[in-house]
């Protein structure tokens, strides 16, 4: 009895058919997708700081200081738990007063986000970030 030789071939026709069907589906679906653009300001084009903001500074050792630029401008060292209450008290006097968060260069971004999150939970309005502009 004679032995049969095995063929080492792959039939690629079904794979090509599937690929062409997927190509047609994506070609038809792609124009229907809506794209959005996000205008992110660059540091060189950042707006100037509003007049008399409340400034929360996060130092390199993650301590917080609060400075009221409309008052005497004196830095007050605050605890994370009492920060939202102090800002809400200041904004009750002047609801349009913005809050700016200035993070030290060596502070992790997570620390800045946690302060922003705490202020958001306390329903503090008009919170922004301080950036250092380049000399352009």
PDB file of N, CA and C in Angstrom, residues 13-95:
ATOM      1  N   UNK A  13      -7.841  31.832   0.487  1.00  0.00           N
ATOM      2  CA  UNK A  13      -8.993  32.457  -0.171  1.00  0.00           C
ATOM      3  C   UNK A  13     -10.047  32.901   0.850  1.00  0.00           C
ATOM      4  N   UNK A  14     -10.409  32.088   1.842  1.00  0.00           N
ATOM      5  CA  UNK A  14     -11.402  32.571   2.819  1.00  0.00           C
ATOM      6  C   UNK A  14     -10.898  33.780   3.621  1.00  0.00           C
ATOM      7  N   UNK A  15      -9.621  33.835   3.917  1.00  0.00           N
ATOM      8  CA  UNK A  15      -9.072  34.976   4.652  1.00  0.00           C
ATOM      9  C   UNK A  15      -9.133  36.248   3.812  1.00  0.00           C
ATOM     10  N   UNK A  16      -8.878  36.124   2.537  1.00  0.00           N
ATOM     11  CA  UNK A  16      -8.953  37.278   1.639  1.00  0.00           C
ATOM     12  C   UNK A  16     -10.392  37.761   1.540  1.00  0.00           C
ATOM     13  N   UNK A  17     -11.343  36.839   1.481  1.00  0.00           N
ATOM     14  CA  UNK A  17     -12.754  37.217   1.413  1.00  0.00           C
ATOM     15  C   UNK A  17     -13.177  37.989   2.665  1.00  0.00           C
ATOM     16  N   UNK A  18     -12.782  37.503   3.814  1.00  0.00           N
ATOM     17  CA  UNK A  18     -13.124  38.179   5.068  1.00  0.00           C
ATOM     18  C   UNK A  18     -12.479  39.554   5.120  1.00  0.00           C
ATOM     19  N   UNK A  19     -11.222  39.653   4.686  1.00  0.00           N
ATOM     20  CA  UNK A  19     -10.529  40.923   4.701  1.00  0.00           C
ATOM     21  C   UNK A  19     -11.215  41.937   3.786  1.00  0.00           C
ATOM     22  N   UNK A  20     -11.640  41.517   2.630  1.00  0.00           N
ATOM     23  CA  UNK A  20     -12.307  42.431   1.698  1.00  0.00           C
ATOM     24  C   UNK A  20     -13.663  42.879   2.235  1.00  0.00           C
ATOM     25  N   UNK A  21     -14.389  41.987   2.879  1.00  0.00           N
ATOM     26  CA  UNK A  21     -15.672  42.369   3.470  1.00  0.00           C
ATOM     27  C   UNK A  21     -15.451  43.400   4.577  1.00  0.00           C
ATOM     28  N   UNK A  22     -14.451  43.181   5.440  1.00  0.00           N
ATOM     29  CA  UNK A  22     -14.151  44.147   6.487  1.00  0.00           C
ATOM     30  C   UNK A  22     -13.705  45.488   5.914  1.00  0.00           C
ATOM     31  N   UNK A  23     -12.917  45.455   4.856  1.00  0.00           N
ATOM     32  CA  UNK A  23     -12.482  46.683   4.208  1.00  0.00           C
ATOM     33  C   UNK A  23     -13.671  47.488   3.704  1.00  0.00           C
ATOM     34  N   UNK A  24     -14.622  46.814   3.064  1.00  0.00           N
ATOM     35  CA  UNK A  24     -15.815  47.505   2.559  1.00  0.00           C
ATOM     36  C   UNK A  24     -16.630  48.076   3.720  1.00  0.00           C
ATOM     37  N   UNK A  25     -16.770  47.318   4.793  1.00  0.00           N
ATOM     38  CA  UNK A  25     -17.526  47.815   5.950  1.00  0.00           C
ATOM     39  C   UNK A  25     -16.872  49.065   6.531  1.00  0.00           C
ATOM     40  N   UNK A  26     -15.547  49.052   6.703  1.00  0.00           N
ATOM     41  CA  UNK A  26     -14.870  50.216   7.251  1.00  0.00           C
ATOM     42  C   UNK A  26     -14.894  51.398   6.292  1.00  0.00           C
ATOM     43  N   UNK A  27     -14.840  51.149   5.003  1.00  0.00           N
ATOM     44  CA  UNK A  27     -14.901  52.242   4.037  1.00  0.00           C
ATOM     45  C   UNK A  27     -16.274  52.902   4.051  1.00  0.00           C
ATOM     46  N   UNK A  28     -17.310  52.137   4.266  1.00  0.00           N
ATOM     47  CA  UNK A  28     -18.659  52.701   4.318  1.00  0.00           C
ATOM     48  C   UNK A  28     -18.890  53.397   5.661  1.00  0.00           C
ATOM     49  N   UNK A  29     -18.380  52.833   6.750  1.00  0.00           N
ATOM     50  CA  UNK A  29     -18.648  53.369   8.080  1.00  0.00           C
ATOM     51  C   UNK A  29     -17.779  54.587   8.413  1.00  0.00           C
ATOM     52  N   UNK A  30     -16.606  54.705   7.838  1.00  0.00           N
ATOM     53  CA  UNK A  30     -15.686  55.794   8.190  1.00  0.00           C
ATOM     54  C   UNK A  30     -16.254  57.188   7.927  1.00  0.00           C
ATOM     55  N   UNK A  31     -16.895  57.456   6.802  1.00  0.00           N
ATOM     56  CA  UNK A  31     -17.437  58.810   6.608  1.00  0.00           C
ATOM     57  C   UNK A  31     -18.587  59.150   7.554  1.00  0.00           C
ATOM     58  N   UNK A  32     -19.229  58.157   8.128  1.00  0.00           N
ATOM     59  CA  UNK A  32     -20.349  58.407   9.037  1.00  0.00           C
ATOM     60  C   UNK A  32     -19.907  58.777  10.444  1.00  0.00           C
ATOM     61  N   UNK A  33     -18.649  58.513  10.766  1.00  0.00           N
ATOM     62  CA  UNK A  33     -18.159  58.806  12.108  1.00  0.00           C
ATOM     63  C   UNK A  33     -17.938  60.307  12.254  1.00  0.00           C
ATOM     64  N   UNK A  34     -18.394  60.843  13.383  1.00  0.00           N
ATOM     65  CA  UNK A  34     -18.187  62.266  13.623  1.00  0.00           C
ATOM     66  C   UNK A  34     -16.880  62.442  14.390  1.00  0.00           C
ATOM     67  N   UNK A  35     -16.108  63.379  13.954  1.00  0.00           N
ATOM     68  CA  UNK A  35     -14.849  63.671  14.628  1.00  0.00           C
ATOM     69  C   UNK A  35     -14.980  65.028  15.304  1.00  0.00           C
ATOM     70  N   UNK A  36     -14.304  65.188  16.395  1.00  0.00           N
ATOM     71  CA  UNK A  36     -14.328  66.470  17.090  1.00  0.00           C
ATOM     72  C   UNK A  36     -12.898  66.942  17.290  1.00  0.00           C
ATOM     73  N   UNK A  37     -12.763  68.217  17.327  1.00  0.00           N
ATOM     74  CA  UNK A  37     -11.433  68.781  17.569  1.00  0.00           C
ATOM     75  C   UNK A  37     -11.446  69.507  18.902  1.00  0.00           C
ATOM     76  N   UNK A  38     -10.360  69.409  19.608  1.00  0.00           N
ATOM     77  CA  UNK A  38     -10.229  70.043  20.905  1.00  0.00           C
ATOM     78  C   UNK A  38      -9.167  71.116  20.781  1.00  0.00           C
ATOM     79  N   UNK A  39      -9.539  72.339  21.103  1.00  0.00           N
ATOM     80  CA  UNK A  39      -8.589  73.440  21.062  1.00  0.00           C
ATOM     81  C   UNK A  39      -7.928  73.555  22.423  1.00  0.00           C
ATOM     82  N   UNK A  40      -6.725  73.032  22.520  1.00  0.00           N
ATOM     83  CA  UNK A  40      -5.976  73.089  23.766  1.00  0.00           C
ATOM     84  C   UNK A  40      -5.034  74.282  23.687  1.00  0.00           C
ATOM     85  N   UNK A  41      -5.119  75.182  24.663  1.00  0.00           N
ATOM     86  CA  UNK A  41      -4.231  76.354  24.595  1.00  0.00           C
ATOM     87  C   UNK A  41      -2.791  75.966  24.875  1.00  0.00           C
ATOM     88  N   UNK A  42      -1.905  76.584  24.148  1.00  0.00           N
ATOM     89  CA  UNK A  42      -0.488  76.357  24.408  1.00  0.00           C
ATOM     90  C   UNK A  42      -0.049  77.315  25.504  1.00  0.00           C
ATOM     91  N   UNK A  43       1.063  77.043  26.100  1.00  0.00           N
ATOM     92  CA  UNK A  43       1.538  77.870  27.202  1.00  0.00           C
ATOM     93  C   UNK A  43       1.871  79.271  26.708  1.00  0.00           C
ATOM     94  N   UNK A  44       2.364  79.383  25.485  1.00  0.00           N
ATOM     95  CA  UNK A  44       2.701  80.690  24.945  1.00  0.00           C
ATOM     96  C   UNK A  44       1.485  81.567  24.713  1.00  0.00           C
ATOM     97  N   UNK A  45       0.304  80.948  24.531  1.00  0.00           N
ATOM     98  CA  UNK A  45      -0.904  81.700  24.255  1.00  0.00           C
ATOM     99  C   UNK A  45      -1.860  81.736  25.442  1.00  0.00           C
ATOM    100  N   UNK A  46      -1.422  81.342  26.614  1.00  0.00           N
ATOM    101  CA  UNK A  46      -2.311  81.277  27.777  1.00  0.00           C
ATOM    102  C   UNK A  46      -2.753  82.680  28.177  1.00  0.00           C
ATOM    103  N   UNK A  47      -3.996  82.746  28.660  1.00  0.00           N
ATOM    104  CA  UNK A  47      -4.532  84.019  29.101  1.00  0.00           C
ATOM    105  C   UNK A  47      -3.798  84.495  30.346  1.00  0.00           C
ATOM    106  N   UNK A  48      -3.827  85.785  30.555  1.00  0.00           N
ATOM    107  CA  UNK A  48      -3.226  86.316  31.769  1.00  0.00           C
ATOM    108  C   UNK A  48      -4.139  85.997  32.949  1.00  0.00           C
ATOM    109  N   UNK A  49      -3.575  85.971  34.110  1.00  0.00           N
ATOM    110  CA  UNK A  49      -4.339  85.642  35.307  1.00  0.00           C
ATOM    111  C   UNK A  49      -5.382  86.713  35.567  1.00  0.00           C
ATOM    112  N   UNK A  50      -6.587  86.299  35.962  1.00  0.00           N
ATOM    113  CA  UNK A  50      -7.600  87.293  36.282  1.00  0.00           C
ATOM    114  C   UNK A  50      -7.176  88.124  37.492  1.00  0.00           C
ATOM    115  N   UNK A  51      -7.742  89.286  37.577  1.00  0.00           N
ATOM    116  CA  UNK A  51      -7.361  90.159  38.688  1.00  0.00           C
ATOM    117  C   UNK A  51      -7.894  89.603  39.998  1.00  0.00           C
ATOM    118  N   UNK A  52      -7.104  89.683  41.004  1.00  0.00           N
ATOM    119  CA  UNK A  52      -7.427  89.309  42.381  1.00  0.00           C
ATOM    120  C   UNK A  52      -7.954  87.884  42.540  1.00  0.00           C
ATOM    121  N   UNK A  53      -7.214  86.874  42.093  1.00  0.00           N
ATOM    122  CA  UNK A  53      -7.693  85.503  42.306  1.00  0.00           C
ATOM    123  C   UNK A  53      -7.267  84.969  43.672  1.00  0.00           C
ATOM    124  N   UNK A  54      -7.882  83.868  44.048  1.00  0.00           N
ATOM    125  CA  UNK A  54      -7.391  83.077  45.167  1.00  0.00           C
ATOM    126  C   UNK A  54      -6.387  82.099  44.585  1.00  0.00           C
ATOM    127  N   UNK A  55      -5.205  82.050  45.120  1.00  0.00           N
ATOM    128  CA  UNK A  55      -4.168  81.184  44.557  1.00  0.00           C
ATOM    129  C   UNK A  55      -3.807  80.093  45.559  1.00  0.00           C
ATOM    130  N   UNK A  56      -3.975  78.838  45.116  1.00  0.00           N
ATOM    131  CA  UNK A  56      -3.590  77.684  45.919  1.00  0.00           C
ATOM    132  C   UNK A  56      -2.260  77.197  45.366  1.00  0.00           C
ATOM    133  N   UNK A  57      -1.220  77.234  46.189  1.00  0.00           N
ATOM    134  CA  UNK A  57       0.109  76.800  45.759  1.00  0.00           C
ATOM    135  C   UNK A  57       0.414  75.448  46.393  1.00  0.00           C
ATOM    136  N   UNK A  58       0.849  74.514  45.551  1.00  0.00           N
ATOM    137  CA  UNK A  58       1.257  73.195  46.026  1.00  0.00           C
ATOM    138  C   UNK A  58       2.778  73.161  45.967  1.00  0.00           C
ATOM    139  N   UNK A  59       3.391  73.127  47.118  1.00  0.00           N
ATOM    140  CA  UNK A  59       4.855  73.161  47.208  1.00  0.00           C
ATOM    141  C   UNK A  59       5.443  71.794  46.867  1.00  0.00           C
ATOM    142  N   UNK A  60       6.760  71.729  46.761  1.00  0.00           N
ATOM    143  CA  UNK A  60       7.442  70.486  46.398  1.00  0.00           C
ATOM    144  C   UNK A  60       7.226  69.390  47.433  1.00  0.00           C
ATOM    145  N   UNK A  61       7.057  69.767  48.694  1.00  0.00           N
ATOM    146  CA  UNK A  61       6.802  68.769  49.738  1.00  0.00           C
ATOM    147  C   UNK A  61       5.308  68.500  49.915  1.00  0.00           C
ATOM    148  N   UNK A  62       4.482  68.965  48.976  1.00  0.00           N
ATOM    149  CA  UNK A  62       3.035  68.780  48.889  1.00  0.00           C
ATOM    150  C   UNK A  62       2.273  69.491  50.002  1.00  0.00           C
ATOM    151  N   UNK A  63       2.861  70.530  50.590  1.00  0.00           N
ATOM    152  CA  UNK A  63       2.109  71.378  51.503  1.00  0.00           C
ATOM    153  C   UNK A  63       1.364  72.415  50.684  1.00  0.00           C
ATOM    154  N   UNK A  64       0.249  72.874  51.213  1.00  0.00           N
ATOM    155  CA  UNK A  64      -0.601  73.813  50.495  1.00  0.00           C
ATOM    156  C   UNK A  64      -0.559  75.178  51.156  1.00  0.00           C
ATOM    157  N   UNK A  65      -0.541  76.214  50.330  1.00  0.00           N
ATOM    158  CA  UNK A  65      -0.673  77.578  50.831  1.00  0.00           C
ATOM    159  C   UNK A  65      -1.770  78.266  50.035  1.00  0.00           C
ATOM    160  N   UNK A  66      -2.505  79.136  50.700  1.00  0.00           N
ATOM    161  CA  UNK A  66      -3.587  79.889  50.074  1.00  0.00           C
ATOM    162  C   UNK A  66      -3.251  81.366  50.136  1.00  0.00           C
ATOM    163  N   UNK A  67      -3.315  82.029  48.990  1.00  0.00           N
ATOM    164  CA  UNK A  67      -3.015  83.450  48.907  1.00  0.00           C
ATOM    165  C   UNK A  67      -4.207  84.157  48.280  1.00  0.00           C
ATOM    166  N   UNK A  68      -4.732  85.147  48.976  1.00  0.00           N
ATOM    167  CA  UNK A  68      -5.836  85.947  48.444  1.00  0.00           C
ATOM    168  C   UNK A  68      -5.231  87.206  47.837  1.00  0.00           C
ATOM    169  N   UNK A  69      -5.208  87.260  46.516  1.00  0.00           N
ATOM    170  CA  UNK A  69      -4.584  88.393  45.823  1.00  0.00           C
ATOM    171  C   UNK A  69      -5.421  89.664  45.929  1.00  0.00           C
ATOM    172  N   UNK A  70      -6.698  89.550  46.322  1.00  0.00           N
ATOM    173  CA  UNK A  70      -7.508  90.752  46.464  1.00  0.00           C
ATOM    174  C   UNK A  70      -7.288  91.410  47.820  1.00  0.00           C
ATOM    175  N   UNK A  71      -6.786  90.659  48.771  1.00  0.00           N
ATOM    176  CA  UNK A  71      -6.549  91.207  50.114  1.00  0.00           C
ATOM    177  C   UNK A  71      -5.118  91.668  50.275  1.00  0.00           C
ATOM    178  N   UNK A  72      -4.518  91.217  51.379  1.00  0.00           N
ATOM    179  CA  UNK A  72      -3.150  91.640  51.674  1.00  0.00           C
ATOM    180  C   UNK A  72      -2.106  90.832  50.916  1.00  0.00           C
ATOM    181  N   UNK A  73      -2.478  89.732  50.286  1.00  0.00           N
ATOM    182  CA  UNK A  73      -1.543  88.923  49.512  1.00  0.00           C
ATOM    183  C   UNK A  73      -0.652  88.042  50.350  1.00  0.00           C
ATOM    184  N   UNK A  74      -1.009  87.833  51.603  1.00  0.00           N
ATOM    185  CA  UNK A  74      -0.198  87.040  52.507  1.00  0.00           C
ATOM    186  C   UNK A  74      -0.517  85.554  52.324  1.00  0.00           C
ATOM    187  N   UNK A  75       0.545  84.731  52.274  1.00  0.00           N
ATOM    188  CA  UNK A  75       0.370  83.289  52.136  1.00  0.00           C
ATOM    189  C   UNK A  75      -0.049  82.693  53.471  1.00  0.00           C
ATOM    190  N   UNK A  76      -1.087  81.852  53.422  1.00  0.00           N
ATOM    191  CA  UNK A  76      -1.558  81.162  54.625  1.00  0.00           C
ATOM    192  C   UNK A  76      -1.384  79.676  54.376  1.00  0.00           C
ATOM    193  N   UNK A  77      -0.697  79.002  55.260  1.00  0.00           N
ATOM    194  CA  UNK A  77      -0.523  77.556  55.131  1.00  0.00           C
ATOM    195  C   UNK A  77      -1.821  76.875  55.567  1.00  0.00           C
ATOM    196  N   UNK A  78      -2.360  76.014  54.701  1.00  0.00           N
ATOM    197  CA  UNK A  78      -3.639  75.362  54.988  1.00  0.00           C
ATOM    198  C   UNK A  78      -3.499  73.856  54.871  1.00  0.00           C
ATOM    199  N   UNK A  79      -4.409  73.163  55.515  1.00  0.00           N
ATOM    200  CA  UNK A  79      -4.495  71.716  55.440  1.00  0.00           C
ATOM    201  C   UNK A  79      -5.453  71.359  54.305  1.00  0.00           C
ATOM    202  N   UNK A  80      -5.288  70.197  53.709  1.00  0.00           N
ATOM    203  CA  UNK A  80      -6.167  69.773  52.613  1.00  0.00           C
ATOM    204  C   UNK A  80      -7.631  69.730  53.014  1.00  0.00           C
ATOM    205  N   UNK A  81      -7.898  69.382  54.267  1.00  0.00           N
ATOM    206  CA  UNK A  81      -9.283  69.247  54.709  1.00  0.00           C
ATOM    207  C   UNK A  81      -9.961  70.596  54.892  1.00  0.00           C
ATOM    208  N   UNK A  82      -9.202  71.613  55.269  1.00  0.00           N
ATOM    209  CA  UNK A  82      -9.817  72.915  55.498  1.00  0.00           C
ATOM    210  C   UNK A  82      -9.765  73.826  54.276  1.00  0.00           C
ATOM    211  N   UNK A  83      -9.064  73.436  53.226  1.00  0.00           N
ATOM    212  CA  UNK A  83      -8.937  74.257  52.016  1.00  0.00           C
ATOM    213  C   UNK A  83     -10.279  74.544  51.347  1.00  0.00           C
ATOM    214  N   UNK A  84     -11.122  73.527  51.059  1.00  0.00           N
ATOM    215  CA  UNK A  84     -12.390  73.841  50.391  1.00  0.00           C
ATOM    216  C   UNK A  84     -13.277  74.784  51.200  1.00  0.00           C
ATOM    217  N   UNK A  85     -13.299  74.635  52.520  1.00  0.00           N
ATOM    218  CA  UNK A  85     -14.113  75.522  53.353  1.00  0.00           C
ATOM    219  C   UNK A  85     -13.639  76.958  53.302  1.00  0.00           C
ATOM    220  N   UNK A  86     -12.325  77.148  53.304  1.00  0.00           N
ATOM    221  CA  UNK A  86     -11.777  78.510  53.252  1.00  0.00           C
ATOM    222  C   UNK A  86     -12.082  79.158  51.902  1.00  0.00           C
ATOM    223  N   UNK A  87     -11.978  78.383  50.835  1.00  0.00           N
ATOM    224  CA  UNK A  87     -12.244  78.936  49.507  1.00  0.00           C
ATOM    225  C   UNK A  87     -13.727  79.247  49.349  1.00  0.00           C
ATOM    226  N   UNK A  88     -14.594  78.352  49.842  1.00  0.00           N
ATOM    227  CA  UNK A  88     -16.040  78.607  49.768  1.00  0.00           C
ATOM    228  C   UNK A  88     -16.399  79.860  50.566  1.00  0.00           C
ATOM    229  N   UNK A  89     -15.765  80.058  51.726  1.00  0.00           N
ATOM    230  CA  UNK A  89     -16.031  81.256  52.532  1.00  0.00           C
ATOM    231  C   UNK A  89     -15.611  82.516  51.776  1.00  0.00           C
ATOM    232  N   UNK A  90     -14.467  82.455  51.091  1.00  0.00           N
ATOM    233  CA  UNK A  90     -14.001  83.615  50.326  1.00  0.00           C
ATOM    234  C   UNK A  90     -14.898  83.864  49.115  1.00  0.00           C
ATOM    235  N   UNK A  91     -15.384  82.788  48.484  1.00  0.00           N
ATOM    236  CA  UNK A  91     -16.251  82.966  47.316  1.00  0.00           C
ATOM    237  C   UNK A  91     -17.674  83.355  47.709  1.00  0.00           C
ATOM    238  N   UNK A  92     -18.065  83.122  48.953  1.00  0.00           N
ATOM    239  CA  UNK A  92     -19.371  83.611  49.400  1.00  0.00           C
ATOM    240  C   UNK A  92     -19.377  85.129  49.462  1.00  0.00           C
ATOM    241  N   UNK A  93     -18.220  85.717  49.799  1.00  0.00           N
ATOM    242  CA  UNK A  93     -18.103  87.172  49.822  1.00  0.00           C
ATOM    243  C   UNK A  93     -18.050  87.741  48.405  1.00  0.00           C
ATOM    244  N   UNK A  94     -17.321  87.051  47.516  1.00  0.00           N
ATOM    245  CA  UNK A  94     -17.172  87.490  46.129  1.00  0.00           C
ATOM    246  C   UNK A  94     -17.335  86.271  45.227  1.00  0.00           C
ATOM    247  N   UNK A  95     -18.562  85.997  44.723  1.00  0.00           N
ATOM    248  CA  UNK A  95     -18.802  84.774  43.940  1.00  0.00           C
ATOM    249  C   UNK A  95     -18.034  84.719  42.614  1.00  0.00           C
TER     250      UNK A  95
END
